[in-house]
Amino acid sequence: MSQDLSKKRVELEALPEELLDDVIARLSRVEQCRVARISRSFYHSAVSHIYSTVHLSDCFGPDDNGDDHDDTPIVKVLKTLSGNPYLASKVQTLSHSCHLPPPDVFTMLDVLSLKGPLNEFHFPGLHLLRLAVVNMINVHTLRIIFGHHHISTALVREFFSSERRNASPIKRLWIETSSLEDIAFSDARDVFANLESLRLRRLSLCPETNPTHAHRALILTRGGIRVPMKTTLRGVLSTTILRPSELPTLSMSENVKKWNQDAHRRLFHPHEILEDDRHLPPAHCCVPEETVQHGVDPCGLILTILHASSITLVSLNLDWITCFRDILGSFWANLPIFPNLRSLQLRNGVLKASKLDAEAQLFNPGSVFFAFLKQHTQLESLAWPIEHFFPSSREDEMIERTEVRDVINQMSRTLTHLRIDARIAPNGEPDTDLSAVISTTNNNHGFTPESQDRRKRFIDWFAAEMRALESLKIEGGIPRDETRAIISAVGRCPLKKLVIIGICWPLGDSKSPNEIVISPVLHEVAAKFPHSIEELKFCGFKGSPILDWPHNMTAFADVVAPLRQMVKLRTLTMALSLDKMFEQRSQDEEILEFWNNSQSASSTALTLAADTTETSPWGKILQEKFRPTSLVDMLYSNLKPHLCPSRTDELRIKGLFLMEVPNASEIFDFGVTVQPDGSIEKSWGPRDENDEEKVEGKLASREWF
């Protein structure tokens, strides 16, 4: 028997290296770690995948010691990479983030300082970071998403250091919900000369000392006042904060010192334990104090980076940048020409602080934006606010169409990805914009005749001219009839992907248990793109049909009937609702607890969930209607009769559900993968927005980064 196993192992190892590599690439991270223990050859193949993407993130301290930002996991990874150049050389993508979820864009982003947490990243972390970066010679992508300020700035400085020789240059840089202050370069021309993609998201281009940010009243810290931050599947997540006007107390400082000492004892041999970096020779200090320039202007830094990378830059993404309104014109006027630019994205559909000035019109002749566009007509991807493509007729009645038309004609042949957005309408997207016929005081959606005119010009002058679009994303408070008009306008394109995101359900309005007022969006898609559409996503919970109401689902069948015509459909994502009422009260918290227990590995939790069904009517409802497998079955059974019978590819169906508790809400998804013959390959859920697999999938599939 052992002889047969040995023979099989030899045969497997005798596979061509490329084929073995492809097999290992399809395994999960846990399976790859197991494979690495089989033999030397398997080890070398497996570690290339295990270490290709490395993530640096902190955690809560052990035994609930009160430390919300224990850097031990980060130091562990850096210790490995600094001491093993072979493993470090396998890293291609390095990401860093705080283990806490990013601040909510509506409630926390505006009040939270991005220069925290205080008292973080104890020695020898910064020293190990520098040594690890020296060994990571093949990193091409650096992602910082809600990172710790000292770690984030150290990573940018070290990876873009002029002393980082004999290493592959960073080509893709992603900075999100992080401060750009305290980063400066004496000469950026060489260190950023190979950058191909820059993505800035949910951050400010003004220093936090700017009066615009006077409302930033909270800063994360190790120790401090505990406040609720976000609601997740596991309950309300709280963390410790300090107000910028306050100084850490003596007890906080003593706690941090103790936490650092405890971490050193867990990680290092006794002779390696040092309480602080005063014992290090100056040459070993990762970021010498004299090189740190505090209060550096973030806008100036970004312009420096863009000028240095102007020859190589392919993609520029500016997503929900705050403090942009007053400086956008001067910022744009100072941009260089990017001869290889293929993707330009600027979005501002959510935050009031990211709203653009009315004069920021992309196709307004004589503006800095149109001058920029004329020099970059080979764009393949464009994201821009729909009301900032053209000025309205009232604002510019003498717009010169000839010059504009030439640029649009050129873009119509090259543009394959288009994303448009508008400020979210507080009450949801109306069926139509009536601002031209009603007074402003009665206009609950905040629309104006000028904004309506700008959107109409976009549809008639830009969307209708497109011929090559493959992906269209529509987001924010755009009236429903205009959304349908946009889809119809691009009808001559080989559209493969359509995403509509808003407050209201894009496909109709569930008025009652027996009625859904249909919005013919899906019918329009089926009429225009039956043989090309591959991915559909409709997100908006107001008026969405209730999955567990049979009469509602009967009306739902009329809404989704056009799916039968979509031969190549591979991904379908749809917002739906659940009937969460019991005894005249919404049971969101109980349902979340039930889901959490259902996912728990603890046999006690599973037993409690089972016992509940025998002791209360609500427990029976939980098991019958809200058990994850039941929700997946309901989702698939309501859609199965309407799927195209001649599909040849597997189809991923995902249902999105909004769960609400006091002062917080979160979206969860359930899904199923279906084979062409209708059989189920796998199912999943519930997953919240911070699910590790879900987050990694989003990052890996991000277009134009």
XYZ file of C-alpha atoms in Angstrom:
705
model
C 0.000 0.000 0.000
C 2.790 2.444 0.946
C 4.516 1.570 -2.332
C 1.395 2.573 -4.300
C 1.114 5.870 -2.434
C 4.787 6.596 -3.059
C 4.348 5.881 -6.740
C 1.327 8.219 -6.947
C 3.277 10.960 -5.203
C 6.183 10.632 -7.612
C 3.823 10.758 -10.574
C 2.190 13.909 -9.225
C 5.544 15.579 -8.631
C 6.551 14.635 -12.170
C 3.850 16.915 -13.590
C 5.115 19.931 -15.546
C 5.815 22.845 -13.220
C 3.179 25.029 -14.874
C 0.467 22.382 -14.436
C 1.365 21.725 -10.801
C 1.334 25.463 -10.171
C -2.137 25.728 -11.716
C -3.458 22.915 -9.514
C -2.113 24.503 -6.312
C -3.463 27.927 -7.327
C -7.002 26.512 -7.229
C -6.693 25.372 -3.610
C -7.732 27.370 -0.561
C -5.086 28.991 1.635
C -5.476 26.249 4.272
C -5.094 23.522 1.632
C -2.028 25.221 0.179
C -0.409 25.246 3.636
C -1.043 21.493 3.909
C 0.402 20.858 0.466
C 3.554 22.771 1.394
C 4.338 20.096 4.005
C 4.305 17.173 1.540
C 7.760 17.544 -0.021
C 10.395 20.064 -1.029
C 9.064 20.519 -4.557
C 5.508 20.972 -3.304
C 6.791 23.437 -0.724
C 8.373 25.702 -3.328
C 5.228 25.652 -5.473
C 2.868 26.253 -2.562
C 4.689 29.099 -0.812
C 4.643 31.109 -4.038
C 0.847 31.250 -3.666
C 0.697 31.391 0.127
C 2.930 34.457 0.252
C 1.901 36.120 -3.020
C -0.508 38.337 -1.067
C 0.392 39.361 2.489
C -1.895 41.336 4.777
C -0.756 43.343 7.795
C -3.499 43.869 10.356
C -3.706 44.251 14.137
C -6.175 42.615 16.532
C -7.822 42.979 19.925
C -5.425 42.289 22.756
C -5.404 38.880 24.497
C -7.768 38.109 27.362
C -9.779 41.307 26.798
C -6.940 43.369 28.230
C -8.397 46.613 26.818
C -5.896 46.988 23.956
C -7.970 47.469 20.788
C -4.899 47.744 18.538
C -2.489 44.956 19.444
C 0.178 44.919 16.697
C 1.377 41.396 17.513
C 0.024 39.841 14.252
C 1.780 42.549 12.206
C 5.070 42.092 14.053
C 4.828 38.301 13.575
C 4.527 38.682 9.792
C 7.281 41.297 9.612
C 9.568 39.122 11.737
C 9.113 36.250 9.278
C 9.652 38.412 6.195
C 12.650 40.262 7.652
C 14.338 36.992 8.632
C 13.520 34.940 5.521
C 14.450 36.677 2.246
C 13.237 33.666 0.233
C 9.664 33.913 1.536
C 9.741 37.711 1.339
C 10.710 37.493 -2.330
C 7.435 35.669 -3.048
C 5.292 38.628 -1.929
C 3.696 40.491 -4.846
C 0.842 42.327 -3.134
C 1.141 43.861 0.336
C -1.916 45.290 2.062
C -2.383 46.935 5.430
C -5.529 47.831 7.346
C -6.851 48.250 10.837
C -8.716 45.140 11.998
C -11.711 47.330 12.820
C -14.149 47.899 9.938
C -13.704 51.187 8.053
C -15.821 54.053 9.445
C -19.321 54.347 8.067
C -19.369 57.008 5.332
C -22.574 58.591 6.637
C -21.941 58.676 10.380
C -18.270 58.179 11.259
C -16.068 59.206 8.335
C -16.585 62.920 8.868
C -15.926 62.866 12.618
C -13.028 60.402 12.835
C -9.438 61.581 12.514
C -7.450 59.432 10.077
C -4.180 59.995 11.934
C -4.774 57.297 14.568
C -4.479 55.203 16.474
C -2.329 56.960 19.049
C 0.407 55.057 20.908
C 0.519 52.356 18.247
C 3.191 50.173 16.622
C 5.702 49.615 19.375
C 9.345 48.815 18.849
C 10.678 46.665 17.172
C 7.861 46.903 14.631
C 9.205 49.842 12.623
C 12.686 48.335 12.555
C 11.334 45.000 11.291
C 9.175 46.812 8.725
C 12.213 48.364 7.128
C 14.121 45.060 7.038
C 11.063 43.278 5.589
C 10.613 45.866 2.834
C 14.265 45.415 1.846
C 13.617 41.672 1.406
C 10.311 42.074 -0.480
C 11.932 42.679 -3.857
C 8.969 41.620 -6.034
C 6.082 43.636 -4.580
C 4.194 45.457 -7.337
C 0.977 46.416 -5.467
C 0.644 48.319 -2.181
C -2.838 48.665 -0.641
C -3.555 50.702 2.474
C -7.221 50.659 3.514
C -8.057 52.372 6.822
C -4.469 51.880 7.896
C -2.709 52.897 11.082
C -1.108 56.254 10.402
C 2.459 55.459 11.479
C 2.490 52.116 9.641
C 0.876 53.585 6.518
C 3.333 56.456 6.232
C 6.277 54.124 6.944
C 5.134 51.699 4.214
C 4.828 54.447 1.603
C 8.188 55.950 2.545
C 10.025 52.622 2.553
C 8.522 51.150 -0.629
C 9.143 54.397 -2.509
C 12.578 55.012 -1.025
C 15.406 55.883 -3.392
C 17.521 53.437 -1.383
C 15.305 50.486 -2.375
C 17.562 49.256 -5.135
C 17.546 45.919 -6.996
C 13.813 45.559 -6.388
C 10.784 45.631 -8.664
C 9.098 49.043 -8.562
C 5.637 49.530 -7.080
C 3.209 49.804 -9.999
C -0.136 50.037 -8.189
C -0.846 52.181 -5.126
C -4.217 52.159 -3.326
C -4.774 54.460 -0.323
C -8.231 54.507 1.260
C -9.601 56.115 4.441
C -6.082 57.044 5.535
C -4.244 60.307 6.090
C -1.717 61.460 3.489
C -0.049 63.816 5.916
C 3.523 63.353 7.207
C 4.696 61.837 3.898
C 7.304 63.791 1.975
C 10.027 63.013 -0.550
C 13.098 65.067 -1.349
C 13.050 63.818 -4.954
C 9.987 61.900 -6.175
C 10.937 61.832 -9.858
C 12.676 58.465 -9.689
C 10.748 56.638 -6.954
C 7.322 57.125 -8.585
C 8.521 56.904 -12.180
C 7.031 53.411 -12.711
C 3.626 53.870 -11.064
C 0.807 52.655 -13.330
C -2.275 52.894 -11.109
C -3.192 55.331 -8.315
C -6.442 54.887 -6.385
C -7.383 57.402 -3.661
C -10.660 56.728 -1.862
C -12.594 58.253 1.031
C -9.876 60.601 2.197
C -9.052 64.303 2.219
C -6.605 66.336 0.172
C -6.477 68.976 2.917
C -4.506 68.723 6.188
C -6.573 67.937 9.267
C -5.552 71.326 10.650
C -7.647 72.888 7.864
C -10.822 74.578 9.239
C -12.831 72.280 6.943
C -11.950 69.394 9.256
C -12.705 71.126 12.555
C -15.529 68.614 13.071
C -13.102 65.677 13.235
C -13.558 65.208 16.956
C -12.466 61.592 17.510
C -9.189 59.734 17.114
C -8.587 56.011 17.614
C -6.200 55.166 20.423
C -4.884 52.292 22.522
C -6.910 52.823 25.671
C -9.325 55.701 26.146
C -13.077 56.198 26.122
C -15.014 53.274 24.653
C -17.714 54.172 22.105
C -19.868 52.090 19.699
C -18.506 52.125 16.151
C -20.435 49.662 13.983
C -22.983 46.852 14.102
C -21.872 43.531 12.633
C -23.158 39.964 12.534
C -21.468 39.457 15.895
C -23.111 42.436 17.568
C -22.239 46.053 18.206
C -18.530 46.699 17.782
C -17.078 49.321 20.108
C -13.585 50.775 20.301
C -11.484 53.243 22.288
C -11.086 56.872 21.209
C -9.586 60.144 22.350
C -10.517 63.671 21.367
C -7.682 65.571 19.601
C -7.803 68.293 22.276
C -7.111 65.701 24.973
C -3.769 64.193 25.984
C -3.268 60.520 26.871
C -3.524 60.046 30.622
C -0.752 58.570 32.738
C -2.730 55.355 33.216
C -3.159 55.016 29.437
C 0.589 55.405 28.930
C 1.315 52.814 31.626
C -1.149 50.378 30.032
C 0.456 50.814 26.601
C 3.908 50.197 28.095
C 2.687 47.010 29.759
C 0.966 45.794 26.574
C 4.176 46.347 24.612
C 6.264 44.439 27.140
C 3.808 41.537 27.150
C 3.874 41.428 23.338
C 7.708 41.372 23.339
C 7.744 38.401 25.694
C 5.349 36.487 23.461
C 7.315 37.195 20.287
C 11.014 37.406 21.087
C 13.737 35.668 23.032
C 14.751 37.424 26.268
C 17.920 38.915 24.768
C 15.803 40.546 22.026
C 13.406 42.322 24.393
C 13.758 46.099 24.356
C 11.301 48.489 25.892
C 11.725 51.240 23.304
C 13.903 52.283 20.389
C 16.255 54.428 22.485
C 18.457 51.329 22.781
C 18.831 51.006 18.984
C 21.785 52.436 17.090
C 20.575 55.468 15.049
C 21.220 53.675 11.763
C 18.644 51.025 12.679
C 15.765 53.426 13.118
C 13.183 52.763 10.394
C 11.988 56.365 10.092
C 14.533 58.845 11.457
C 12.691 61.730 13.117
C 14.525 64.298 11.032
C 13.010 62.829 7.829
C 9.421 63.041 9.078
C 7.756 66.235 7.905
C 4.567 66.805 9.873
C 1.607 68.593 8.327
C 2.662 68.005 4.702
C -0.005 69.228 2.254
C -1.714 66.058 0.879
C -2.778 67.838 -2.329
C 0.803 68.860 -3.059
C 1.980 65.307 -2.389
C -0.523 63.806 -4.855
C 0.401 66.324 -7.547
C 4.063 65.471 -6.980
C 3.306 61.770 -7.400
C 1.230 62.388 -10.542
C 3.913 64.501 -12.197
C 6.575 61.923 -11.363
C 4.482 59.063 -12.813
C 2.976 60.936 -15.764
C 4.680 58.775 -18.422
C 3.659 55.400 -16.975
C 0.292 56.122 -15.298
C -2.548 54.105 -16.821
C -5.309 54.510 -14.213
C -6.232 57.456 -11.952
C -9.093 56.969 -9.483
C -10.338 59.765 -7.191
C -13.239 58.300 -5.236
C -15.242 60.381 -2.716
C -12.418 62.824 -2.032
C -13.440 65.336 0.622
C -12.282 68.957 0.714
C -12.194 68.830 -3.107
C -14.757 71.498 -3.957
C -12.528 74.509 -3.296
C -9.341 73.110 -4.809
C -10.574 70.911 -7.678
C -10.103 73.551 -10.389
C -6.542 74.425 -9.381
C -5.752 70.730 -8.830
C -6.959 69.844 -12.332
C -5.169 72.808 -13.905
C -1.884 71.534 -12.470
C -2.235 67.962 -13.741
C 0.341 66.883 -16.335
C -0.438 65.081 -19.590
C -0.609 61.288 -19.186
C 0.163 59.767 -22.598
C -0.788 56.240 -21.463
C -3.868 57.072 -19.361
C -6.707 54.620 -20.045
C -8.884 54.973 -16.943
C -10.111 58.172 -15.250
C -12.535 57.919 -12.346
C -13.937 60.692 -10.176
C -16.956 59.914 -7.996
C -18.761 61.982 -5.363
C -22.216 60.422 -5.033
C -22.469 60.047 -1.256
C -20.767 62.651 0.879
C -21.819 66.270 1.053
C -18.171 67.147 1.693
C -17.195 65.622 -1.661
C -19.738 67.578 -3.716
C -18.227 69.278 -6.750
C -18.603 72.904 -7.694
C -21.253 73.598 -10.360
C -18.554 74.854 -12.740
C -16.769 71.486 -12.781
C -18.191 70.342 -16.145
C -16.284 67.762 -18.173
C -17.482 68.925 -21.602
C -17.533 72.673 -21.051
C -15.247 74.186 -23.730
C -12.692 76.471 -22.183
C -12.649 74.651 -18.835
C -9.557 72.900 -17.453
C -11.518 69.623 -17.457
C -12.301 69.726 -21.169
C -8.736 70.765 -21.938
C -7.559 67.704 -20.014
C -10.051 65.447 -21.808
C -8.964 66.633 -25.260
C -5.459 65.441 -24.441
C -6.672 62.022 -23.221
C -9.156 60.750 -25.790
C -7.986 57.110 -25.610
C -9.801 56.464 -22.344
C -11.289 52.990 -21.944
C -12.805 53.565 -18.501
C -14.550 56.715 -17.239
C -16.363 57.456 -13.981
C -17.826 60.941 -13.554
C -20.880 62.528 -11.868
C -23.760 62.570 -14.357
C -24.589 66.204 -13.611
C -21.020 67.290 -14.352
C -20.665 66.153 -17.959
C -22.349 69.192 -19.549
C -23.488 72.609 -18.323
C -27.230 73.170 -18.562
C -28.693 75.238 -21.382
C -29.484 78.029 -18.890
C -25.864 78.115 -17.747
C -24.375 77.994 -21.228
C -26.729 78.536 -24.135
C -23.889 79.078 -26.647
C -21.961 75.838 -26.004
C -19.889 74.980 -29.082
C -21.050 71.519 -30.014
C -18.526 70.871 -32.822
C -15.470 70.731 -30.590
C -17.296 68.641 -28.027
C -18.662 66.245 -30.649
C -15.181 65.475 -31.972
C -14.011 64.358 -28.542
C -17.179 62.314 -27.919
C -16.848 60.594 -31.297
C -13.322 59.563 -30.430
C -14.377 58.269 -26.997
C -17.340 56.371 -28.447
C -14.906 53.964 -30.102
C -12.606 53.400 -27.121
C -14.747 53.634 -23.974
C -15.679 50.168 -22.636
C -16.399 50.971 -18.946
C -18.680 53.834 -17.861
C -19.703 54.667 -14.297
C -22.004 57.576 -13.484
C -23.327 58.764 -10.151
C -25.430 61.492 -8.559
C -25.979 62.652 -5.005
C -28.239 60.224 -3.169
C -31.857 61.418 -3.016
C -32.899 61.430 0.685
C -36.314 59.887 -0.014
C -35.139 57.584 -2.784
C -35.125 57.915 -6.545
C -38.388 59.363 -7.935
C -40.136 57.864 -10.941
C -39.439 61.090 -12.793
C -37.964 64.534 -12.134
C -40.756 67.094 -11.808
C -38.532 69.986 -10.765
C -39.245 71.817 -14.006
C -42.970 72.022 -13.227
C -43.095 72.299 -9.422
C -41.683 74.921 -7.121
C -38.363 74.371 -5.383
C -40.064 74.460 -1.979
C -42.175 71.423 -2.946
C -39.252 69.546 -4.469
C -38.517 66.907 -1.830
C -35.773 65.267 -3.878
C -33.584 68.356 -4.117
C -33.562 68.365 -7.940
C -33.527 71.562 -10.010
C -34.385 72.294 -13.648
C -30.660 72.901 -14.272
C -29.634 69.490 -12.944
C -32.378 67.819 -14.978
C -31.134 69.597 -18.100
C -27.559 68.450 -17.449
C -28.655 64.808 -17.101
C -30.728 65.015 -20.281
C -27.740 66.385 -22.166
C -25.636 63.466 -20.902
C -28.204 60.972 -22.224
C -28.699 62.651 -25.616
C -25.187 63.909 -26.315
C -22.950 61.319 -24.681
C -24.652 58.011 -23.814
C -26.454 57.782 -27.163
C -23.136 58.087 -29.019
C -21.421 55.178 -27.276
C -20.695 52.063 -29.344
C -18.175 49.969 -27.377
C -19.456 49.918 -23.776
C -19.177 46.570 -22.006
C -19.791 47.732 -18.432
C -22.284 50.346 -17.183
C -22.735 51.332 -13.519
C -25.458 53.772 -12.457
C -25.412 54.944 -8.849
C -27.235 57.444 -6.650
C -30.299 59.651 -6.995
C -31.019 59.426 -10.728
C -34.779 59.321 -11.534
C -35.980 55.920 -12.707
C -37.205 57.037 -16.103
C -33.794 58.560 -16.794
C -32.084 55.317 -15.738
C -34.173 53.455 -18.304
C -33.367 56.136 -20.888
C -29.630 55.675 -20.261
C -29.910 51.890 -20.751
C -31.867 52.432 -23.955
C -29.382 55.047 -25.180
C -26.445 52.607 -25.015
C -28.463 49.938 -26.800
C -25.998 49.672 -29.679
C -23.162 48.599 -27.352
C -22.100 44.988 -26.586
C -23.003 45.458 -22.898
C -21.854 42.632 -20.608
C -22.317 44.151 -17.149
C -25.016 46.411 -15.687
C -25.053 47.658 -12.086
C -27.758 49.952 -10.634
C -27.366 51.117 -7.012
C -29.723 53.456 -5.185
C -32.116 53.826 -2.278
C -35.120 52.322 -4.092
C -35.341 48.878 -5.661
C -34.363 49.484 -9.315
C -36.807 46.922 -10.752
C -40.041 48.241 -9.235
C -41.834 49.024 -6.022
C -43.465 46.506 -3.692
C -46.557 48.486 -2.691
C -48.298 45.671 -0.807
C -48.092 41.901 -0.229
C -49.969 41.338 -3.492
C -48.617 44.073 -5.746
C -45.330 45.130 -7.287
C -45.360 48.164 -9.542
C -42.938 47.025 -12.247
C -40.215 49.302 -13.542
C -39.362 47.922 -17.006
C -35.581 48.081 -16.478
C -35.070 44.329 -16.822
C -37.346 44.245 -19.866
C -35.210 46.980 -21.441
C -32.047 44.979 -20.735
C -33.536 41.821 -22.240
C -34.652 43.730 -25.330
C -31.296 45.418 -25.944
C -28.678 42.923 -24.694
C -30.140 39.365 -24.581
C -27.032 37.752 -26.112
C -24.278 39.805 -24.483
C -25.252 40.521 -20.858
C -23.259 38.421 -18.368
C -23.625 40.233 -15.037
C -26.530 42.086 -13.413
C -26.646 43.813 -10.026
C -29.681 45.659 -8.678
C -29.200 47.166 -5.216
C -31.750 49.309 -3.373
C -33.926 48.155 -0.491
C -36.797 50.653 -0.419
C -39.740 48.920 -2.092
C -37.866 45.646 -2.640
C -40.073 42.503 -2.685
C -40.324 40.415 0.469
C -38.832 36.988 -0.141
C -41.046 35.060 2.290
C -44.383 36.552 1.182
C -45.862 34.095 -1.381
C -48.208 36.651 -2.968
C -45.349 39.147 -3.252
C -43.280 36.476 -5.003
C -46.101 35.835 -7.486
C -45.861 39.460 -8.571
C -42.059 39.143 -8.432
C -42.263 36.498 -11.167
C -43.477 39.123 -13.633
C -40.520 41.343 -12.759
C -37.825 38.714 -13.378
C -39.472 36.976 -16.344
C -37.081 38.661 -18.862
C -34.189 36.656 -17.351
C -35.230 33.710 -19.571
C -33.903 35.583 -22.591
C -30.386 36.148 -21.189
C -28.338 33.288 -22.582
C -24.926 34.281 -21.202
C -25.921 35.424 -17.714
C -23.267 34.340 -15.181
C -23.857 36.582 -12.152
C -27.137 37.895 -10.729
C -27.161 40.042 -7.582
C -30.411 41.454 -6.239
C -31.578 43.304 -3.114
C -34.558 41.679 -1.409
C -36.433 42.075 1.876
C -37.517 39.726 4.658
C -40.616 39.799 6.854
C -38.875 40.305 10.197
C -41.968 41.320 12.191
C -43.205 39.199 15.090
C -45.632 40.366 17.740
C -45.595 43.866 16.207
C -41.836 44.265 16.588
C -38.970 43.896 14.135
C -36.756 40.991 15.190
C -33.499 41.995 13.466
C -31.356 41.524 16.572
C -32.772 38.059 17.281
C -32.264 37.010 13.664
C -28.658 38.232 13.724
C -28.033 36.265 16.912
C -29.610 33.178 15.338
C -27.384 33.480 12.257
C -24.347 33.953 14.446
C -25.191 30.829 16.447
C -25.861 28.871 13.267
C -22.371 29.698 12.008
C -20.666 29.023 15.335
C -18.410 26.001 15.655
C -19.589 25.625 19.253
C -21.870 22.664 19.763
C -23.526 24.578 22.617
C -24.614 27.344 20.239
C -26.053 24.814 17.813
C -27.882 23.040 20.608
C -29.358 26.297 21.870
C -30.541 27.165 18.366
C -32.205 23.776 18.069
C -33.781 23.973 21.537
C -35.322 27.333 20.695
C -37.590 25.709 18.106
C -39.193 23.533 20.743
C -39.870 26.246 23.292
C -41.417 29.168 21.408
C -43.410 30.008 18.281
C -40.736 32.533 17.314
C -38.090 29.810 17.557
C -40.023 27.713 15.032
C -40.253 30.697 12.677
C -36.504 31.213 12.966
C -35.820 27.604 11.945
C -38.394 27.521 9.158
C -37.805 30.923 7.560
C -34.454 32.334 8.662
C -32.181 29.320 8.706
C -29.451 30.048 6.113
C -30.292 26.956 4.046
C -33.983 27.943 4.031
C -33.197 31.438 2.762
C -30.959 30.054 0.004
C -33.703 27.597 -1.004
C -36.323 30.377 -1.142
C -33.996 32.601 -3.168
C -33.214 29.956 -5.763
C -36.719 28.474 -5.991
C -38.208 31.899 -6.809
C -35.670 32.548 -9.567
C -35.154 29.058 -11.024
C -38.275 28.996 -13.279
C -37.186 32.229 -14.953
C -33.584 31.373 -15.828
C -32.632 30.731 -19.441
C -32.821 26.942 -20.080
C -30.135 27.112 -22.783
C -27.400 28.560 -20.538
C -24.002 26.908 -20.961
C -22.149 28.511 -18.006
C -22.594 28.263 -14.255
C -24.592 31.069 -12.652
C -23.902 32.781 -9.302
C -27.088 34.083 -7.679
C -26.716 36.407 -4.701
C -29.463 37.915 -2.554
C -28.746 41.041 -0.488
C -30.664 41.677 2.750
C -30.589 44.777 4.950
C -30.535 44.169 8.706
C -31.264 47.132 10.982
C -30.749 47.706 14.683
C -30.924 51.006 16.584
C -28.475 53.531 15.080
C -26.927 51.028 12.670
C -27.581 48.825 9.652
C -25.614 46.365 7.574
C -26.046 44.398 4.358
C -25.778 40.604 4.441
C -25.726 38.282 1.464
C -26.742 34.706 0.771
C -25.985 32.972 -2.484
C -25.860 29.855 -4.576
C -23.831 28.655 -7.565
C -25.974 26.833 -10.130
C -24.814 24.573 -12.948
C -26.391 24.818 -16.446
C -28.538 21.735 -15.700
C -30.027 23.493 -12.663
C -28.125 21.547 -10.018
C -26.631 23.434 -7.072
C -22.852 23.308 -6.832
C -22.476 25.277 -3.574
C -24.211 27.840 -1.398
C -23.071 30.399 1.166
C -24.244 32.926 3.713
C -24.910 34.876 5.689
C -21.871 37.072 4.986
C -21.546 40.623 6.254
C -19.577 43.396 4.562
C -16.429 42.480 6.515
C -16.384 38.789 5.628
C -12.753 37.959 4.819
C -13.460 35.900 1.710
C -15.901 38.516 0.415
C -13.453 41.393 0.957
C -10.593 39.522 -0.715
C -12.824 38.666 -3.665
C -13.806 42.308 -4.140
C -10.193 43.475 -4.011
C -9.020 40.792 -6.427
C -11.785 41.513 -8.967
C -11.501 45.311 -8.818
C -11.429 46.623 -12.384
C -8.851 49.175 -13.462
C -6.555 48.748 -10.523
